[in-house]
Amino acid sequence: MNIDITNKVALVTGGARGIGRECSLLLSKAGAKVVINYSRAKEKAEDLRDDIIRDGKEADIFKADISKPDEVEKLFEHIKKSFGRLDILVNNAGIIKDNLLLAMSLAEWDKVHDVNLRGAFLCIKQAGEMMMANHSGKIINISSIGAIKGGRGQTNYASAKGGLLSFTRACAVELGAKGIQVNAVLPGMIMTAMSERVRKRAGAEILERIPMGRYGEPSDVANLVLFLASDKADYITGQAIPVDGGLSIS
Ligand code: NAD
């Protein structure tokens, strides 16, 4: 299947490393102009932007903590000024702050919701307005199989990613008539910095439960993101698609 998103403008939040980095790369390889949002990984963002430009494509970076309304506003003002439109939003930025429920602090609970859920809300509000103007757009929310499967020490994360899943469906209902599709991708255990501690702690046990017998690569997730960002997925909205090697059904 040939996916061509030439000249589409895409924003990937937390797009400088891990799954976000792979999404930025694949979207740009397929022709999109990519805005890479980062919060702290400035060097990684600059390196990625330079790599993409060297490859003959257009890319831009912008620092913003997506849980902060004023910073999100500035990010979208920048996109409006630089590109005049937004076609694809990948709400990828996310964090974990694992703890057992009874030991979990309110700060751990709030922070995880602030980035994973409130951040997506803030970005979708801004992106939705820009996309409505063109009567088209693709929004892809990176949730987690933690949204549909209980995970020890992850009540805050499960709640935020589960919220993101329900939010995806409600957004899809509201925005469908405006030509905007909203879908959620649910990664399982993917080889990034985020999953490193869990893989070290319970790797063998988790691997045994993955029917495909391996952890996922960031590209496993990004391939689906690219498909959902393209016109090949024009009739798909409000869906939650696991990319987990079968972990959620085993
Ligand atoms: P990662 O830690 O490598 O990347 C997360 C990215 O989000 C980083 O670039 C980080 O700087 C950015 N970020 C964090 N807080 C931010 C903020 N306030 N504002 C802007 N950016 C912020 O981890 P990853 O595995 O690449 O995670 C990407 C997404 O995939 C996350 O939403 C995560 O919850 C989800 N996910 C990952 C896995 C996995 O196994 N790795 C599984 C399920 C879901």
PDB file of C-alpha atoms and ligand atoms in Angstrom:
ATOM      1  CA  MET A   1       0.000   0.000   0.000  1.00  0.00           C
ATOM      2  CA  ASN A   2       1.406   3.344  -0.988  1.00  0.00           C
ATOM      3  CA  ILE A   3       0.737   5.992   1.633  1.00  0.00           C
ATOM      4  CA  ASP A   4       1.290   9.517   0.445  1.00  0.00           C
ATOM      5  CA  ILE A   5       0.645  12.435   2.793  1.00  0.00           C
ATOM      6  CA  THR A   6       2.708  14.951   0.868  1.00  0.00           C
ATOM      7  CA  ASN A   7       2.284  18.509   2.120  1.00  0.00           C
ATOM      8  CA  LYS A   8       0.077  17.528   5.039  1.00  0.00           C
ATOM      9  CA  VAL A   9       1.125  19.259   8.242  1.00  0.00           C
ATOM     10  CA  ALA A  10       1.504  16.959  11.240  1.00  0.00           C
ATOM     11  CA  LEU A  11       2.146  17.657  14.914  1.00  0.00           C
ATOM     12  CA  VAL A  12       3.583  14.906  17.097  1.00  0.00           C
ATOM     13  CA  THR A  13       3.586  15.718  20.803  1.00  0.00           C
ATOM     14  CA  GLY A  14       6.567  14.320  22.656  1.00  0.00           C
ATOM     15  CA  GLY A  15       7.843  13.601  19.171  1.00  0.00           C
ATOM     16  CA  ALA A  16      11.594  13.631  19.800  1.00  0.00           C
ATOM     17  CA  ARG A  17      12.101  10.155  21.223  1.00  0.00           C
ATOM     18  CA  GLY A  18      10.629   6.676  21.554  1.00  0.00           C
ATOM     19  CA  ILE A  19       7.340   6.027  19.783  1.00  0.00           C
ATOM     20  CA  GLY A  20       6.884   9.736  19.025  1.00  0.00           C
ATOM     21  CA  ARG A  21      10.228   9.905  17.250  1.00  0.00           C
ATOM     22  CA  GLU A  22       9.320   6.969  15.018  1.00  0.00           C
ATOM     23  CA  CYS A  23       5.951   8.596  14.245  1.00  0.00           C
ATOM     24  CA  SER A  24       7.699  11.868  13.316  1.00  0.00           C
ATOM     25  CA  LEU A  25      10.084   9.972  11.039  1.00  0.00           C
ATOM     26  CA  LEU A  26       7.473   7.818   9.299  1.00  0.00           C
ATOM     27  CA  LEU A  27       5.077  10.722   8.769  1.00  0.00           C
ATOM     28  CA  SER A  28       7.875  12.772   7.258  1.00  0.00           C
ATOM     29  CA  LYS A  29       9.076   9.897   5.042  1.00  0.00           C
ATOM     30  CA  ALA A  30       5.505   9.680   3.713  1.00  0.00           C
ATOM     31  CA  GLY A  31       5.697  13.357   2.779  1.00  0.00           C
ATOM     32  CA  ALA A  32       4.281  15.294   5.727  1.00  0.00           C
ATOM     33  CA  LYS A  33       5.771  18.474   7.145  1.00  0.00           C
ATOM     34  CA  VAL A  34       6.287  17.521  10.766  1.00  0.00           C
ATOM     35  CA  VAL A  35       6.236  19.707  13.846  1.00  0.00           C
ATOM     36  CA  ILE A  36       8.084  17.879  16.605  1.00  0.00           C
ATOM     37  CA  ASN A  37       6.950  18.998  20.037  1.00  0.00           C
ATOM     38  CA  TYR A  38       9.277  18.354  22.954  1.00  0.00           C
ATOM     39  CA  SER A  39       9.322  19.329  26.598  1.00  0.00           C
ATOM     40  CA  ARG A  40      12.900  18.594  27.667  1.00  0.00           C
ATOM     41  CA  ALA A  41      14.697  16.596  24.980  1.00  0.00           C
ATOM     42  CA  LYS A  42      15.902  19.664  23.030  1.00  0.00           C
ATOM     43  CA  GLU A  43      19.005  18.034  21.592  1.00  0.00           C
ATOM     44  CA  LYS A  44      17.115  14.947  20.486  1.00  0.00           C
ATOM     45  CA  ALA A  45      14.486  17.178  18.847  1.00  0.00           C
ATOM     46  CA  GLU A  46      17.158  19.220  17.047  1.00  0.00           C
ATOM     47  CA  ASP A  47      18.966  16.094  15.841  1.00  0.00           C
ATOM     48  CA  LEU A  48      15.729  14.588  14.544  1.00  0.00           C
ATOM     49  CA  ARG A  49      14.743  17.820  12.784  1.00  0.00           C
ATOM     50  CA  ASP A  50      18.180  17.992  11.150  1.00  0.00           C
ATOM     51  CA  ASP A  51      17.977  14.339  10.035  1.00  0.00           C
ATOM     52  CA  ILE A  52      14.576  14.954   8.442  1.00  0.00           C
ATOM     53  CA  ILE A  53      15.768  18.093   6.678  1.00  0.00           C
ATOM     54  CA  ARG A  54      18.858  16.261   5.426  1.00  0.00           C
ATOM     55  CA  ASP A  55      16.434  13.709   3.962  1.00  0.00           C
ATOM     56  CA  GLY A  56      14.914  16.542   1.905  1.00  0.00           C
ATOM     57  CA  LYS A  57      11.766  16.926   3.977  1.00  0.00           C
ATOM     58  CA  GLU A  58      10.382  19.759   6.099  1.00  0.00           C
ATOM     59  CA  ALA A  59      10.444  19.676   9.893  1.00  0.00           C
ATOM     60  CA  ASP A  60      10.204  22.073  12.771  1.00  0.00           C
ATOM     61  CA  ILE A  61      10.592  21.747  16.533  1.00  0.00           C
ATOM     62  CA  PHE A  62       8.734  23.535  19.322  1.00  0.00           C
ATOM     63  CA  LYS A  63       9.173  23.318  23.084  1.00  0.00           C
ATOM     64  CA  ALA A  64       5.948  23.107  25.087  1.00  0.00           C
ATOM     65  CA  ASP A  65       4.709  21.279  28.136  1.00  0.00           C
ATOM     66  CA  ILE A  66       1.434  20.031  26.708  1.00  0.00           C
ATOM     67  CA  SER A  67      -0.222  19.929  30.129  1.00  0.00           C
ATOM     68  CA  LYS A  68       0.035  23.743  30.337  1.00  0.00           C
ATOM     69  CA  PRO A  69      -2.654  25.731  28.487  1.00  0.00           C
ATOM     70  CA  ASP A  70      -0.481  28.808  27.801  1.00  0.00           C
ATOM     71  CA  GLU A  71       2.325  26.658  26.340  1.00  0.00           C
ATOM     72  CA  VAL A  72      -0.113  24.703  24.161  1.00  0.00           C
ATOM     73  CA  GLU A  73      -1.571  27.982  22.923  1.00  0.00           C
ATOM     74  CA  LYS A  74       1.907  29.176  21.930  1.00  0.00           C
ATOM     75  CA  LEU A  75       2.613  25.878  20.169  1.00  0.00           C
ATOM     76  CA  PHE A  76      -0.491  26.203  18.015  1.00  0.00           C
ATOM     77  CA  GLU A  77       0.091  29.911  17.360  1.00  0.00           C
ATOM     78  CA  HIS A  78       3.496  28.884  16.053  1.00  0.00           C
ATOM     79  CA  ILE A  79       1.974  26.232  13.780  1.00  0.00           C
ATOM     80  CA  LYS A  80      -0.603  28.720  12.447  1.00  0.00           C
ATOM     81  CA  LYS A  81       2.088  31.277  11.743  1.00  0.00           C
ATOM     82  CA  SER A  82       4.579  28.854  10.177  1.00  0.00           C
ATOM     83  CA  PHE A  83       2.280  26.523   8.235  1.00  0.00           C
ATOM     84  CA  GLY A  84      -1.216  28.059   8.251  1.00  0.00           C
ATOM     85  CA  ARG A  85      -2.876  24.672   8.724  1.00  0.00           C
ATOM     86  CA  LEU A  86      -2.796  21.406  10.636  1.00  0.00           C
ATOM     87  CA  ASP A  87      -3.887  18.093   9.115  1.00  0.00           C
ATOM     88  CA  ILE A  88      -2.608  15.463  11.541  1.00  0.00           C
ATOM     89  CA  LEU A  89      -2.289  15.505  15.320  1.00  0.00           C
ATOM     90  CA  VAL A  90      -0.595  12.639  17.139  1.00  0.00           C
ATOM     91  CA  ASN A  91      -1.208  12.962  20.872  1.00  0.00           C
ATOM     92  CA  ASN A  92       1.788  10.887  21.863  1.00  0.00           C
ATOM     93  CA  ALA A  93       3.299  12.664  24.882  1.00  0.00           C
ATOM     94  CA  GLY A  94       2.848  10.571  27.985  1.00  0.00           C
ATOM     95  CA  ILE A  95       4.381   9.681  31.326  1.00  0.00           C
ATOM     96  CA  ILE A  96       4.110   7.024  33.980  1.00  0.00           C
ATOM     97  CA  LYS A  97       4.421   7.443  37.740  1.00  0.00           C
ATOM     98  CA  ASP A  98       3.790   3.949  39.023  1.00  0.00           C
ATOM     99  CA  ASN A  99       2.907   3.227  42.624  1.00  0.00           C
ATOM    100  CA  LEU A 100       0.568   0.923  44.467  1.00  0.00           C
ATOM    101  CA  LEU A 101      -2.853   2.468  44.964  1.00  0.00           C
ATOM    102  CA  LEU A 102      -2.691   2.948  48.715  1.00  0.00           C
ATOM    103  CA  ALA A 103       0.766   4.494  48.499  1.00  0.00           C
ATOM    104  CA  MET A 104      -0.039   6.723  45.553  1.00  0.00           C
ATOM    105  CA  SER A 105       0.175  10.435  46.203  1.00  0.00           C
ATOM    106  CA  LEU A 106      -2.271  12.920  44.801  1.00  0.00           C
ATOM    107  CA  ALA A 107       0.640  14.502  42.943  1.00  0.00           C
ATOM    108  CA  GLU A 108       1.405  11.173  41.204  1.00  0.00           C
ATOM    109  CA  TRP A 109      -2.259  10.790  40.300  1.00  0.00           C
ATOM    110  CA  ASP A 110      -2.628  14.371  39.021  1.00  0.00           C
ATOM    111  CA  LYS A 111       0.629  14.550  37.073  1.00  0.00           C
ATOM    112  CA  VAL A 112      -0.173  11.419  35.077  1.00  0.00           C
ATOM    113  CA  HIS A 113      -3.644  12.731  34.240  1.00  0.00           C
ATOM    114  CA  ASP A 114      -2.260  16.187  33.439  1.00  0.00           C
ATOM    115  CA  VAL A 115       0.081  14.933  30.729  1.00  0.00           C
ATOM    116  CA  ASN A 116      -1.759  11.882  29.346  1.00  0.00           C
ATOM    117  CA  LEU A 117      -5.324  13.215  29.397  1.00  0.00           C
ATOM    118  CA  ARG A 118      -5.472  16.961  30.003  1.00  0.00           C
ATOM    119  CA  GLY A 119      -2.631  17.441  27.490  1.00  0.00           C
ATOM    120  CA  ALA A 120      -4.615  15.611  24.808  1.00  0.00           C
ATOM    121  CA  PHE A 121      -7.703  17.696  25.624  1.00  0.00           C
ATOM    122  CA  LEU A 122      -5.767  20.953  25.299  1.00  0.00           C
ATOM    123  CA  CYS A 123      -4.186  19.909  21.985  1.00  0.00           C
ATOM    124  CA  ILE A 124      -7.400  18.543  20.472  1.00  0.00           C
ATOM    125  CA  LYS A 125      -9.282  21.764  21.269  1.00  0.00           C
ATOM    126  CA  GLN A 126      -6.690  23.794  19.398  1.00  0.00           C
ATOM    127  CA  ALA A 127      -6.224  21.289  16.563  1.00  0.00           C
ATOM    128  CA  GLY A 128      -9.974  20.739  16.170  1.00  0.00           C
ATOM    129  CA  GLU A 129     -10.502  24.415  15.455  1.00  0.00           C
ATOM    130  CA  MET A 130      -7.784  24.468  12.783  1.00  0.00           C
ATOM    131  CA  MET A 131      -8.967  21.213  11.201  1.00  0.00           C
ATOM    132  CA  MET A 132     -12.608  22.300  11.117  1.00  0.00           C
ATOM    133  CA  ALA A 133     -11.587  25.270   8.998  1.00  0.00           C
ATOM    134  CA  ASN A 134     -10.466  22.774   6.310  1.00  0.00           C
ATOM    135  CA  HIS A 135     -13.245  20.291   7.025  1.00  0.00           C
ATOM    136  CA  SER A 136     -10.663  17.529   7.371  1.00  0.00           C
ATOM    137  CA  GLY A 137      -8.173  16.161   9.841  1.00  0.00           C
ATOM    138  CA  LYS A 138      -6.826  13.090  11.565  1.00  0.00           C
ATOM    139  CA  ILE A 139      -6.306  12.839  15.287  1.00  0.00           C
ATOM    140  CA  ILE A 140      -4.504   9.838  16.717  1.00  0.00           C
ATOM    141  CA  ASN A 141      -4.337   9.414  20.468  1.00  0.00           C
ATOM    142  CA  ILE A 142      -1.673   7.115  21.869  1.00  0.00           C
ATOM    143  CA  SER A 143      -3.453   5.355  24.695  1.00  0.00           C
ATOM    144  CA  SER A 144      -2.255   1.999  26.059  1.00  0.00           C
ATOM    145  CA  ILE A 145      -3.465  -1.538  26.599  1.00  0.00           C
ATOM    146  CA  GLY A 146      -3.310  -0.382  30.230  1.00  0.00           C
ATOM    147  CA  ALA A 147      -6.639   1.277  29.371  1.00  0.00           C
ATOM    148  CA  ILE A 148      -8.331  -2.088  28.872  1.00  0.00           C
ATOM    149  CA  LYS A 149      -6.276  -4.415  31.052  1.00  0.00           C
ATOM    150  CA  GLY A 150      -5.529  -3.864  34.725  1.00  0.00           C
ATOM    151  CA  GLY A 151      -1.893  -3.312  35.610  1.00  0.00           C
ATOM    152  CA  ARG A 152      -0.438  -3.464  39.122  1.00  0.00           C
ATOM    153  CA  GLY A 153       0.910  -0.102  40.263  1.00  0.00           C
ATOM    154  CA  GLN A 154      -0.691   1.734  37.358  1.00  0.00           C
ATOM    155  CA  THR A 155      -4.108   2.882  38.615  1.00  0.00           C
ATOM    156  CA  ASN A 156      -3.276   6.484  37.688  1.00  0.00           C
ATOM    157  CA  TYR A 157      -1.987   5.524  34.228  1.00  0.00           C
ATOM    158  CA  ALA A 158      -4.892   3.116  33.556  1.00  0.00           C
ATOM    159  CA  SER A 159      -7.348   5.807  34.544  1.00  0.00           C
ATOM    160  CA  ALA A 160      -5.713   8.462  32.366  1.00  0.00           C
ATOM    161  CA  LYS A 161      -5.294   6.164  29.330  1.00  0.00           C
ATOM    162  CA  GLY A 162      -8.812   4.755  29.819  1.00  0.00           C
ATOM    163  CA  GLY A 163     -10.066   8.330  29.954  1.00  0.00           C
ATOM    164  CA  LEU A 164      -8.170   9.048  26.752  1.00  0.00           C
ATOM    165  CA  LEU A 165      -9.907   6.097  25.116  1.00  0.00           C
ATOM    166  CA  SER A 166     -13.404   7.273  26.084  1.00  0.00           C
ATOM    167  CA  PHE A 167     -12.440  10.820  25.164  1.00  0.00           C
ATOM    168  CA  THR A 168     -11.377   9.527  21.711  1.00  0.00           C
ATOM    169  CA  ARG A 169     -14.817   8.018  21.092  1.00  0.00           C
ATOM    170  CA  ALA A 170     -16.690  11.112  22.247  1.00  0.00           C
ATOM    171  CA  CYS A 171     -14.456  13.353  20.108  1.00  0.00           C
ATOM    172  CA  ALA A 172     -15.042  11.072  17.109  1.00  0.00           C
ATOM    173  CA  VAL A 173     -18.806  11.515  17.516  1.00  0.00           C
ATOM    174  CA  GLU A 174     -18.565  15.303  17.755  1.00  0.00           C
ATOM    175  CA  LEU A 175     -15.960  15.816  15.062  1.00  0.00           C
ATOM    176  CA  GLY A 176     -17.071  13.207  12.497  1.00  0.00           C
ATOM    177  CA  ALA A 177     -19.497  15.559  10.803  1.00  0.00           C
ATOM    178  CA  LYS A 178     -16.670  18.089  10.492  1.00  0.00           C
ATOM    179  CA  GLY A 179     -14.585  15.673   8.425  1.00  0.00           C
ATOM    180  CA  ILE A 180     -12.227  14.809  11.277  1.00  0.00           C
ATOM    181  CA  GLN A 181     -11.440  11.221  12.276  1.00  0.00           C
ATOM    182  CA  VAL A 182     -10.278  10.495  15.814  1.00  0.00           C
ATOM    183  CA  ASN A 183      -8.790   7.129  16.757  1.00  0.00           C
ATOM    184  CA  ALA A 184      -6.793   5.619  19.591  1.00  0.00           C
ATOM    185  CA  VAL A 185      -3.794   3.330  19.321  1.00  0.00           C
ATOM    186  CA  LEU A 186      -3.122   1.031  22.268  1.00  0.00           C
ATOM    187  CA  PRO A 187       0.515  -0.038  22.446  1.00  0.00           C
ATOM    188  CA  GLY A 188       1.445  -3.053  24.529  1.00  0.00           C
ATOM    189  CA  MET A 189       5.024  -3.472  25.737  1.00  0.00           C
ATOM    190  CA  ILE A 190       7.134  -1.380  23.383  1.00  0.00           C
ATOM    191  CA  MET A 191      10.939  -1.100  23.498  1.00  0.00           C
ATOM    192  CA  THR A 192      11.377   2.486  24.740  1.00  0.00           C
ATOM    193  CA  ALA A 193      12.763   4.213  27.811  1.00  0.00           C
ATOM    194  CA  MET A 194       9.274   4.271  29.338  1.00  0.00           C
ATOM    195  CA  SER A 195       8.946   0.490  29.539  1.00  0.00           C
ATOM    196  CA  GLU A 196      12.546  -0.210  30.532  1.00  0.00           C
ATOM    197  CA  ARG A 197      11.982  -0.628  34.267  1.00  0.00           C
ATOM    198  CA  VAL A 198       8.965  -2.900  33.821  1.00  0.00           C
ATOM    199  CA  ARG A 199      10.826  -5.004  31.248  1.00  0.00           C
ATOM    200  CA  LYS A 200      13.753  -5.378  33.638  1.00  0.00           C
ATOM    201  CA  ARG A 201      11.502  -6.258  36.572  1.00  0.00           C
ATOM    202  CA  ALA A 202       9.011  -8.603  34.932  1.00  0.00           C
ATOM    203  CA  GLY A 203      10.381  -9.128  31.432  1.00  0.00           C
ATOM    204  CA  ALA A 204      10.387 -12.922  31.275  1.00  0.00           C
ATOM    205  CA  GLU A 205       6.880 -13.188  32.690  1.00  0.00           C
ATOM    206  CA  ILE A 206       5.506 -10.573  30.269  1.00  0.00           C
ATOM    207  CA  LEU A 207       7.258 -12.109  27.258  1.00  0.00           C
ATOM    208  CA  GLU A 208       5.625 -15.420  28.059  1.00  0.00           C
ATOM    209  CA  ARG A 209       2.207 -13.765  27.826  1.00  0.00           C
ATOM    210  CA  ILE A 210       2.860 -12.139  24.443  1.00  0.00           C
ATOM    211  CA  PRO A 211       1.664 -14.542  21.714  1.00  0.00           C
ATOM    212  CA  MET A 212       4.069 -12.990  19.178  1.00  0.00           C
ATOM    213  CA  GLY A 213       6.920 -13.817  21.583  1.00  0.00           C
ATOM    214  CA  ARG A 214       8.626 -10.437  21.426  1.00  0.00           C
ATOM    215  CA  TYR A 215       8.290  -6.865  22.640  1.00  0.00           C
ATOM    216  CA  GLY A 216       7.045  -4.301  20.162  1.00  0.00           C
ATOM    217  CA  GLU A 217       9.281  -1.843  18.346  1.00  0.00           C
ATOM    218  CA  PRO A 218       8.322   1.842  18.090  1.00  0.00           C
ATOM    219  CA  SER A 219       7.885   1.250  14.361  1.00  0.00           C
ATOM    220  CA  ASP A 220       5.145  -1.332  15.054  1.00  0.00           C
ATOM    221  CA  VAL A 221       3.115   1.512  16.561  1.00  0.00           C
ATOM    222  CA  ALA A 222       4.178   4.193  14.085  1.00  0.00           C
ATOM    223  CA  ASN A 223       3.121   2.068  11.085  1.00  0.00           C
ATOM    224  CA  LEU A 224      -0.456   2.066  12.370  1.00  0.00           C
ATOM    225  CA  VAL A 225      -0.286   5.767  13.203  1.00  0.00           C
ATOM    226  CA  LEU A 226       0.807   6.498   9.632  1.00  0.00           C
ATOM    227  CA  PHE A 227      -2.065   4.440   8.227  1.00  0.00           C
ATOM    228  CA  LEU A 228      -4.607   6.188  10.478  1.00  0.00           C
ATOM    229  CA  ALA A 229      -3.141   9.563   9.489  1.00  0.00           C
ATOM    230  CA  SER A 230      -3.672   8.836   5.787  1.00  0.00           C
ATOM    231  CA  ASP A 231      -6.730   8.928   3.538  1.00  0.00           C
ATOM    232  CA  LYS A 232      -6.671   5.109   3.533  1.00  0.00           C
ATOM    233  CA  ALA A 233      -8.314   5.394   6.947  1.00  0.00           C
ATOM    234  CA  ASP A 234     -10.979   7.925   5.972  1.00  0.00           C
ATOM    235  CA  TYR A 235     -13.826   5.640   7.074  1.00  0.00           C
ATOM    236  CA  ILE A 236     -12.314   4.619  10.401  1.00  0.00           C
ATOM    237  CA  THR A 237     -13.136   6.701  13.446  1.00  0.00           C
ATOM    238  CA  GLY A 238     -13.686   6.300  17.174  1.00  0.00           C
ATOM    239  CA  GLN A 239     -11.707   3.047  17.222  1.00  0.00           C
ATOM    240  CA  ALA A 240      -9.223   1.698  19.730  1.00  0.00           C
ATOM    241  CA  ILE A 241      -6.627  -0.516  18.084  1.00  0.00           C
ATOM    242  CA  PRO A 242      -4.108  -2.497  20.148  1.00  0.00           C
ATOM    243  CA  VAL A 243      -0.546  -2.931  18.860  1.00  0.00           C
ATOM    244  CA  ASP A 244       0.613  -5.439  21.423  1.00  0.00           C
ATOM    245  CA  GLY A 245       1.583  -8.728  19.778  1.00  0.00           C
ATOM    246  CA  GLY A 246      -1.612 -10.165  21.228  1.00  0.00           C
ATOM    247  CA  LEU A 247      -0.845  -9.372  24.887  1.00  0.00           C
ATOM    248  CA  SER A 248      -4.302  -7.946  25.541  1.00  0.00           C
ATOM    249  CA  ILE A 249      -6.058 -11.140  24.403  1.00  0.00           C
ATOM    250  CA  SER A 250      -3.768 -13.684  26.016  1.00  0.00           C
TER     251      SER A 250
HETATM  252  P1  NAD B   1       9.048   7.960  26.107  1.00  0.00           P
HETATM  253  O1  NAD B   1       9.164   8.237  27.548  1.00  0.00           O
HETATM  254  O2  NAD B   1      10.242   7.574  25.333  1.00  0.00           O
HETATM  255  O3  NAD B   1       8.373   9.170  25.342  1.00  0.00           O
HETATM  256  C1  NAD B   1       7.409  10.000  25.912  1.00  0.00           C
HETATM  257  C2  NAD B   1       7.552  11.349  25.280  1.00  0.00           C
HETATM  258  O4  NAD B   1       6.598  12.259  25.866  1.00  0.00           O
HETATM  259  C3  NAD B   1       8.934  11.956  25.529  1.00  0.00           C
HETATM  260  O5  NAD B   1       9.412  12.552  24.349  1.00  0.00           O
HETATM  261  C4  NAD B   1       8.670  13.038  26.587  1.00  0.00           C
HETATM  262  O6  NAD B   1       9.564  14.114  26.553  1.00  0.00           O
HETATM  263  C5  NAD B   1       7.257  13.462  26.168  1.00  0.00           C
HETATM  264  N1  NAD B   1       6.568  14.192  27.240  1.00  0.00           N
HETATM  265  C6  NAD B   1       6.397  13.799  28.526  1.00  0.00           C
HETATM  266  N2  NAD B   1       5.740  14.764  29.211  1.00  0.00           N
HETATM  267  C7  NAD B   1       5.508  15.772  28.322  1.00  0.00           C
HETATM  268  C8  NAD B   1       4.869  17.017  28.419  1.00  0.00           C
HETATM  269  N3  NAD B   1       4.338  17.441  29.579  1.00  0.00           N
HETATM  270  N4  NAD B   1       4.814  17.819  27.328  1.00  0.00           N
HETATM  271  C9  NAD B   1       5.354  17.408  26.147  1.00  0.00           C
HETATM  272  N5  NAD B   1       5.970  16.222  25.998  1.00  0.00           N
HETATM  273  C10 NAD B   1       6.037  15.412  27.077  1.00  0.00           C
HETATM  274  O7  NAD B   1       7.954   6.807  26.014  1.00  0.00           O
HETATM  275  P2  NAD B   1       7.212   6.115  24.778  1.00  0.00           P
HETATM  276  O8  NAD B   1       7.152   4.692  25.098  1.00  0.00           O
HETATM  277  O9  NAD B   1       7.777   6.553  23.505  1.00  0.00           O
HETATM  278  O10 NAD B   1       5.746   6.712  24.980  1.00  0.00           O
HETATM  279  C11 NAD B   1       4.992   7.335  23.951  1.00  0.00           C
HETATM  280  C12 NAD B   1       3.512   7.150  24.241  1.00  0.00           C
HETATM  281  O11 NAD B   1       3.188   5.755  24.158  1.00  0.00           O
HETATM  282  C13 NAD B   1       3.097   7.590  25.633  1.00  0.00           C
HETATM  283  O12 NAD B   1       1.848   8.230  25.581  1.00  0.00           O
HETATM  284  C14 NAD B   1       2.988   6.289  26.390  1.00  0.00           C
HETATM  285  O13 NAD B   1       2.108   6.390  27.478  1.00  0.00           O
HETATM  286  C15 NAD B   1       2.481   5.373  25.307  1.00  0.00           C
HETATM  287  N6  NAD B   1       2.702   3.949  25.577  1.00  0.00           N
HETATM  288  C16 NAD B   1       3.972   3.436  25.639  1.00  0.00           C
HETATM  289  C17 NAD B   1       4.136   2.078  25.890  1.00  0.00           C
HETATM  290  C18 NAD B   1       5.497   1.419  25.960  1.00  0.00           C
HETATM  291  O14 NAD B   1       5.581   0.224  26.266  1.00  0.00           O
HETATM  292  N7  NAD B   1       6.582   2.114  25.702  1.00  0.00           N
HETATM  293  C19 NAD B   1       3.018   1.264  26.089  1.00  0.00           C
HETATM  294  C20 NAD B   1       1.757   1.820  26.032  1.00  0.00           C
HETATM  295  C21 NAD B   1       1.609   3.161  25.753  1.00  0.00           C
END
